[in-house]
Amino acid sequence: MKSTQSQITAIVGTQWGDEGKGKITDFFAGTSDYVVRFHGGNNAGHTVIVDGNTFKLHLVPSGVIYGKPISVIGNGVVIDPKVLIDEISYLKRKGVDPKLIISDRAHVIMPYHIALDGVLSDHQQNLAAGSTNRGIAPVYADKMFRNGIRMIDLLEPEVFREKLEKGFSFNKKLIETMSGELLNQTIEETYKTYLEYGETLSKYITDISVELFDEYKSGKKILFEGAQGISLDVDHGVYPFTTSSNTATGHISIGTGVNFHKVDRVIGVVKAYLSRVGESPLPSEFLNATADRIRDVGKEYGTTTGRPRRIGWLDLVQIRQAVRVNGLTEIALTKLDVLNNINQISVCVAYTSNNETIKEMPASLTAYRNAEPIYEDLPGWGDLPSSVWEKGYDALPSKLQDYVSFIENEVKCPVRILSVGPQRHETIIR
Ligand code: GDP
């Protein structure tokens, strides 16, 4: 199984996250010089299985598992230094000494951001995405308030003290007013602990914009690894049921500080069905024995909570938006094996809402709440031939090929990668 690669490739989610981006990224990472994260924080998660060895990563790009590429955490990412230090230790225990650089401009998740997240969740109740309570929304908000602390500040005790006093007092007031309880944190303790974190991470902290720019000019290959998916993008997703960052490729330049005006290859990862954690309307959701079976076969349970995920049929209204907003040049279609032996596979091609047919994602929450899926029902393909990945696309059952052509035709984007199992080799390139 070979992969051809352009100088700059981006891999992004086209749904609600958990599409299998980790596996696709991992597939390309080995031939890259840099693997870069440009948004989000440790609210994301990738699972990569290499030679039977499972790696679960939340913050470090999954390309780290290879010796060659340098992993980059861009300024658009928000960093919990404790989580990062733990992840570096986890990798070392698994025999990987990470080649890592971290943007000096990335914002730091502070303990009071995590405390505020809990208060915020109580306030938002059902009108927001299920928060992971890791401080992500509060740290991004503090960045916009210009109250934030950046990685470089952890290396400058005086500046850090000034900024901490400002950030701490602001957040303390907010937390205590909203919760009616005293914040159980002190400036002194936070100051000391975070200076230590800064010292531990100092060797990784640098101006990644300059390094990436110079290396790009000298012809190095760069892979951008998106987290979550388009419907969770804070601008283009189903707001307010989104994450707090921009998941779309448009954020690549902002989140790294390099004007990558030409990303030659943009791969959108599409799972052959939908799964969703947390609240929000979900037009193509269904609840029956087939959904239960997809959940079980696809292991659609929350990675940390173990909670069963909601299941839906593939929604092409969502994918149409992902193709347009991200400028996808191709699709990687994953978890096809999970739909084996299902007699009839439905695909949502549009919605009916308020007596109108909708083919594009509505901004209106009323329209999305009222959306009824319009399905095209396609025949299932039964089982896949054994070791089908060795035999290539032409060996796939014709009904599966029809399913692929149907998607391509509806969303006007070619499917070039097909994933038929969790292992790296269980992949077909067309
Ligand atoms: P991400 O959040 O998009 O990065 O999702 P992950 O890469 O963590 O993938 C979610 C899960 O799907 C992991 O357990 C993967 O091993 C698994 N997975 C990925 N591709 C396939 C596939 O084609 N078939 C099956 N059965 N599992 C897959």
XYZ file of C-alpha atoms and ligand atoms in Angstrom:
458
model
C 0.000 0.000 0.000
C 1.653 3.241 -1.142
C 0.760 6.869 -0.663
C 1.728 9.636 -3.030
C 2.140 12.972 -1.320
C 2.161 16.583 -2.322
C 4.267 19.132 -0.453
C 1.386 20.222 1.740
C -1.453 17.914 2.704
C -4.268 18.568 5.134
C -6.533 15.987 6.714
C -9.779 17.172 8.271
C -12.976 15.737 9.697
C -16.180 16.201 7.684
C -18.726 15.247 10.325
C -18.786 15.333 14.131
C -15.266 14.037 14.748
C -14.356 10.382 15.360
C -14.347 9.790 11.600
C -11.079 7.843 11.714
C -8.728 10.753 10.975
C -6.027 9.255 13.177
C -5.652 6.240 10.940
C -5.595 8.316 7.736
C -3.127 10.808 9.216
C -0.947 7.985 10.388
C -0.979 6.586 6.886
C 0.564 9.796 5.484
C 2.673 10.823 8.442
C 5.593 8.487 7.784
C 6.527 10.325 4.576
C 6.104 13.833 6.029
C 8.803 16.056 7.498
C 6.362 17.911 9.746
C 3.001 16.881 11.168
C 1.175 19.889 12.509
C -1.858 20.511 14.696
C -3.400 23.926 14.134
C -6.433 24.153 16.459
C -8.204 22.628 19.444
C -6.708 21.113 22.542
C -6.803 17.919 24.534
C -10.540 17.695 23.889
C -9.591 15.834 20.718
C -8.335 12.284 20.579
C -6.819 9.956 18.055
C -6.387 6.238 18.237
C -3.684 4.778 16.029
C -2.901 1.095 15.891
C 0.528 0.242 14.506
C 1.605 -3.406 14.346
C -0.958 -4.275 16.983
C 0.340 -1.530 19.280
C -2.373 0.986 20.220
C -1.514 4.648 20.793
C -4.089 7.042 22.228
C -3.104 10.661 21.801
C -4.938 13.839 22.750
C -2.531 16.695 22.152
C 0.613 15.590 20.342
C 0.041 15.052 16.595
C -0.296 11.366 15.783
C 2.673 11.557 13.363
C 4.860 11.427 16.455
C 4.794 7.643 16.390
C 7.192 7.668 13.442
C 10.838 8.497 13.810
C 10.997 10.901 10.889
C 8.499 13.752 11.158
C 8.756 16.565 13.627
C 5.462 17.050 15.455
C 4.298 20.621 15.719
C 1.764 22.119 18.094
C 0.669 25.382 16.466
C -0.316 28.648 18.091
C -3.970 27.905 17.271
C -3.852 24.988 19.725
C -4.538 25.481 23.419
C -2.249 23.561 25.733
C -2.757 22.038 29.138
C 0.942 21.683 30.059
C 0.294 18.930 32.593
C -1.530 16.865 29.960
C 1.265 17.505 27.477
C 3.979 16.463 29.944
C 1.999 13.300 30.761
C 1.553 12.525 27.069
C 5.282 12.918 26.421
C 5.973 10.502 29.308
C 3.345 8.067 27.940
C 5.068 8.099 24.550
C 8.486 7.581 26.128
C 7.139 4.609 28.086
C 5.941 3.161 24.778
C 9.417 3.582 23.296
C 8.821 6.847 21.378
C 11.017 9.859 22.181
C 8.918 12.597 20.578
C 10.488 15.053 18.154
C 8.312 17.956 19.093
C 8.132 21.734 18.724
C 5.516 23.901 20.405
C 4.513 27.400 19.389
C 5.659 30.091 21.789
C 2.327 31.817 21.021
C 0.023 28.926 21.940
C -2.295 29.714 24.836
C -2.072 27.829 28.111
C -5.028 26.185 29.830
C -4.882 27.240 33.475
C -6.569 25.472 36.418
C -9.126 28.275 36.658
C -10.144 27.638 33.033
C -10.987 24.082 33.977
C -12.968 25.288 37.010
C -14.823 27.811 34.845
C -15.688 25.123 32.318
C -17.724 23.284 34.949
C -19.651 26.433 35.806
C -20.178 27.173 32.110
C -21.613 23.710 31.462
C -24.178 24.252 34.224
C -25.077 27.592 32.686
C -25.407 26.372 29.106
C -27.230 23.172 29.956
C -28.535 21.604 26.747
C -27.849 24.535 24.456
C -24.227 23.703 23.745
C -21.961 20.884 22.780
C -21.244 18.417 25.570
C -18.194 19.954 27.188
C -15.207 17.815 28.046
C -14.582 20.146 31.020
C -10.957 20.570 30.067
C -10.978 24.354 30.015
C -11.027 24.684 26.233
C -13.845 27.246 25.834
C -12.613 29.437 28.745
C -9.022 29.517 27.462
C -10.149 30.561 23.977
C -12.440 33.178 25.553
C -9.540 34.516 27.646
C -7.440 34.755 24.486
C -10.077 37.041 22.969
C -10.461 38.981 26.224
C -6.660 39.431 26.029
C -6.408 37.902 29.446
C -4.580 34.811 28.258
C -1.221 33.279 29.093
C 0.968 31.972 26.297
C 3.633 29.289 26.373
C 6.412 31.917 26.132
C 5.093 33.543 29.317
C 5.866 30.407 31.314
C 9.537 31.071 30.534
C 9.442 34.676 31.769
C 8.688 34.743 35.525
C 7.964 38.481 35.749
C 5.643 38.686 32.762
C 3.982 35.471 33.860
C 3.310 36.914 37.318
C 1.718 40.050 35.829
C -0.474 38.118 33.441
C -1.402 35.496 35.996
C -2.601 38.109 38.467
C -4.828 39.607 35.805
C -6.162 36.302 34.464
C -6.565 34.738 37.884
C -8.516 37.606 39.462
C -10.838 37.924 36.469
C -11.655 34.227 36.310
C -11.950 33.913 40.097
C -14.634 36.623 40.141
C -16.466 34.962 37.296
C -16.355 31.491 38.838
C -17.298 32.614 42.339
C -20.129 34.858 41.119
C -21.599 32.230 38.860
C -21.176 29.244 41.180
C -21.658 30.961 44.543
C -18.675 28.981 45.816
C -15.119 29.999 46.644
C -12.449 29.011 44.132
C -10.159 26.518 45.747
C -6.958 27.724 44.000
C -4.213 30.198 44.883
C -2.048 32.395 42.702
C 1.095 31.298 44.552
C 0.546 27.613 43.977
C -0.430 28.085 40.319
C 2.550 30.371 39.719
C 5.027 27.891 41.118
C 3.550 24.835 39.378
C 3.253 26.484 35.967
C 6.781 27.888 36.057
C 7.933 24.322 36.621
C 5.847 23.115 33.678
C 7.437 25.858 31.572
C 10.896 24.697 32.576
C 10.100 21.086 31.667
C 8.697 22.103 28.261
C 11.166 24.896 27.489
C 13.268 22.827 25.096
C 10.254 22.355 22.824
C 8.998 25.964 22.778
C 9.931 27.980 19.693
C 8.679 30.252 16.919
C 7.103 27.546 14.769
C 5.988 30.076 12.149
C 9.593 30.828 11.216
C 10.692 27.205 11.250
C 7.762 25.995 9.139
C 8.155 28.859 6.683
C 11.862 28.233 6.146
C 11.440 24.485 5.855
C 8.498 24.860 3.493
C 10.609 27.047 1.208
C 13.339 24.414 1.190
C 10.800 21.846 -0.065
C 9.966 19.944 3.120
C 6.682 18.033 3.250
C 4.106 19.226 5.729
C 1.008 17.428 6.912
C -1.741 19.283 8.769
C -3.778 17.184 11.105
C -7.275 18.484 11.815
C -9.160 17.524 14.946
C -12.954 17.102 15.356
C -15.066 17.849 12.252
C -16.785 20.517 10.203
C -20.090 20.426 12.106
C -18.116 21.275 15.247
C -16.401 24.303 13.660
C -17.260 27.340 15.775
C -18.158 29.393 12.684
C -19.426 26.876 10.148
C -20.730 24.148 12.426
C -24.078 23.726 14.128
C -23.518 26.609 16.541
C -23.711 26.585 19.571
C -23.352 22.778 19.522
C -19.768 23.193 18.355
C -16.301 23.108 19.759
C -14.568 26.415 20.564
C -12.131 26.482 17.645
C -12.160 26.476 13.855
C -11.817 22.939 12.592
C -11.850 23.913 8.903
C -8.736 24.189 6.732
C -9.140 27.971 6.664
C -7.590 27.997 10.125
C -4.324 26.405 9.006
C -2.568 29.700 8.280
C -3.872 31.449 11.382
C -3.157 28.537 13.675
C 0.470 28.205 12.566
C 1.508 31.696 11.522
C 2.465 30.785 7.969
C 0.573 31.824 4.899
C 0.000 28.418 3.389
C -1.959 29.742 0.461
C -1.461 26.554 -1.429
C -2.399 23.376 0.379
C -2.209 21.039 -2.599
C -4.047 18.101 -1.156
C -7.004 18.342 1.221
C -8.384 15.033 2.385
C -11.772 15.023 4.086
C -12.350 11.979 6.255
C -15.924 10.729 5.920
C -17.219 7.892 8.069
C -19.714 5.719 6.175
C -22.322 6.463 8.856
C -22.627 9.044 11.632
C -21.915 8.971 15.294
C -22.287 11.834 17.686
C -21.506 12.460 21.307
C -23.471 15.098 23.130
C -26.434 17.276 22.396
C -27.703 18.887 19.171
C -30.340 17.967 16.669
C -29.141 15.131 14.418
C -31.480 14.773 11.428
C -30.334 11.337 10.234
C -30.200 9.761 13.712
C -32.002 6.438 14.014
C -32.707 4.125 16.900
C -33.210 0.463 16.117
C -31.417 -2.865 16.051
C -29.318 -1.805 13.043
C -28.150 1.285 14.916
C -27.245 -0.900 17.916
C -25.309 -3.216 15.691
C -23.413 -0.354 14.008
C -22.584 1.021 17.458
C -21.240 -2.344 18.601
C -19.317 -3.286 15.464
C -17.976 0.272 15.042
C -17.122 0.482 18.784
C -19.024 3.751 19.020
C -18.654 4.359 22.736
C -17.070 7.448 24.311
C -13.329 6.893 24.776
C -13.197 8.293 28.285
C -16.801 7.997 29.464
C -17.743 4.723 27.740
C -21.099 6.315 26.920
C -22.898 4.918 23.853
C -22.776 7.364 20.944
C -25.814 8.367 18.922
C -25.889 6.732 15.495
C -27.122 8.153 12.191
C -26.993 7.414 8.489
C -24.430 9.230 6.374
C -25.619 12.811 5.884
C -24.519 14.268 2.550
C -25.863 17.731 3.385
C -23.078 17.871 5.954
C -20.476 16.464 3.540
C -21.436 18.956 0.813
C -20.586 21.744 3.247
C -17.324 20.042 4.241
C -16.274 19.772 0.581
C -17.005 23.449 -0.044
C -15.676 25.070 3.128
C -12.496 23.006 3.333
C -11.791 22.913 -0.404
C -11.523 19.131 -0.288
C -9.604 17.607 -3.165
C -10.632 14.099 -2.141
C -12.466 11.977 0.396
C -11.185 9.152 2.577
C -14.200 6.953 3.297
C -13.760 5.046 6.544
C -15.351 2.246 8.549
C -16.943 0.656 5.500
C -16.502 -2.745 7.153
C -18.914 -1.656 9.896
C -21.728 -1.619 7.310
C -20.989 -5.165 6.078
C -24.024 -7.445 5.983
C -26.601 -4.705 6.364
C -29.340 -5.300 3.778
C -30.288 -1.739 3.082
C -28.056 1.270 3.624
C -29.708 4.692 3.757
C -27.967 7.900 2.784
C -29.440 11.302 3.623
C -29.265 13.492 0.506
C -31.289 16.513 1.662
C -33.705 17.621 4.376
C -37.271 18.766 4.326
C -37.754 21.568 6.778
C -40.654 23.997 7.111
C -42.002 22.666 3.765
C -38.763 23.393 1.963
C -36.155 21.046 0.564
C -32.718 21.902 1.928
C -29.523 20.643 0.325
C -27.073 22.853 2.235
C -26.494 23.101 5.990
C -28.846 25.775 7.343
C -27.611 28.503 9.679
C -31.102 28.608 11.169
C -31.417 26.478 14.274
C -35.178 26.298 13.673
C -34.615 24.880 10.195
C -32.074 22.359 11.513
C -34.260 21.336 14.434
C -37.177 20.707 12.090
C -35.109 18.959 9.443
C -36.508 15.619 8.310
C -34.034 13.535 6.322
C -34.717 12.646 2.702
C -33.100 9.272 2.163
C -31.850 7.364 -0.791
C -31.839 3.666 0.086
C -29.037 1.633 -1.411
C -28.610 -2.150 -1.295
C -25.936 -3.447 1.083
C -22.873 -5.313 -0.191
C -22.903 -8.299 2.154
C -19.455 -9.256 3.308
C -16.073 -8.099 2.051
C -13.717 -10.626 0.444
C -10.966 -11.679 2.838
C -7.773 -9.575 2.635
C -9.680 -7.260 0.295
C -7.158 -4.464 0.872
C -4.494 -6.455 -0.971
C -6.692 -6.803 -4.020
C -7.564 -3.176 -4.585
C -10.678 -1.244 -5.474
C -11.761 -3.458 -8.366
C -12.081 -6.441 -6.036
C -14.676 -4.671 -3.902
C -18.286 -5.842 -4.248
C -20.019 -3.939 -7.067
C -22.716 -2.695 -4.681
C -20.047 -1.076 -2.532
C -18.568 0.544 -5.629
C -22.062 1.833 -6.493
C -22.352 3.269 -2.999
C -19.023 5.091 -3.481
C -20.076 6.458 -6.908
C -23.357 7.629 -5.428
C -21.554 9.675 -2.773
C -19.076 11.129 -5.260
C -21.861 12.183 -7.537
C -23.895 13.824 -4.774
C -21.075 15.812 -3.193
C -18.896 16.317 -6.289
C -15.676 15.089 -4.780
C -13.736 11.907 -5.552
C -13.305 9.146 -2.996
C -9.632 8.171 -3.248
C -9.071 6.296 -0.002
C -11.248 3.544 1.447
C -10.762 2.178 4.928
C -12.081 -1.292 5.658
C -10.688 -1.953 9.130
C -8.878 -0.233 11.994
C -5.382 -1.455 11.079
C -3.114 0.623 8.890
C -2.906 -1.998 6.152
C -6.705 -2.303 5.904
C -6.788 0.591 3.458
C -7.423 0.801 -0.277
C -6.057 3.620 -2.419
C -7.744 4.215 -5.752
P -10.604 10.605 14.917
O -11.247 11.213 16.098
O -11.268 11.011 13.643
O -9.121 10.793 14.855
O -10.899 9.075 15.033
P -9.867 7.920 15.335
O -8.775 7.942 14.327
O -9.503 7.951 16.767
O -10.777 6.651 14.978
C -11.842 6.244 15.759
C -11.838 4.739 15.862
O -12.162 4.143 14.614
C -10.516 4.136 16.287
O -10.776 3.141 17.240
C -9.975 3.512 14.995
O -9.138 2.391 15.247
C -11.249 3.095 14.318
N -11.194 2.980 12.852
C -10.622 3.843 11.958
N -10.855 3.417 10.689
C -11.580 2.267 10.778
C -12.155 1.365 9.815
O -12.040 1.542 8.609
N -12.869 0.307 10.311
C -13.030 0.090 11.644
N -13.746 -0.971 12.025
N -12.504 0.903 12.574
C -11.796 1.988 12.155
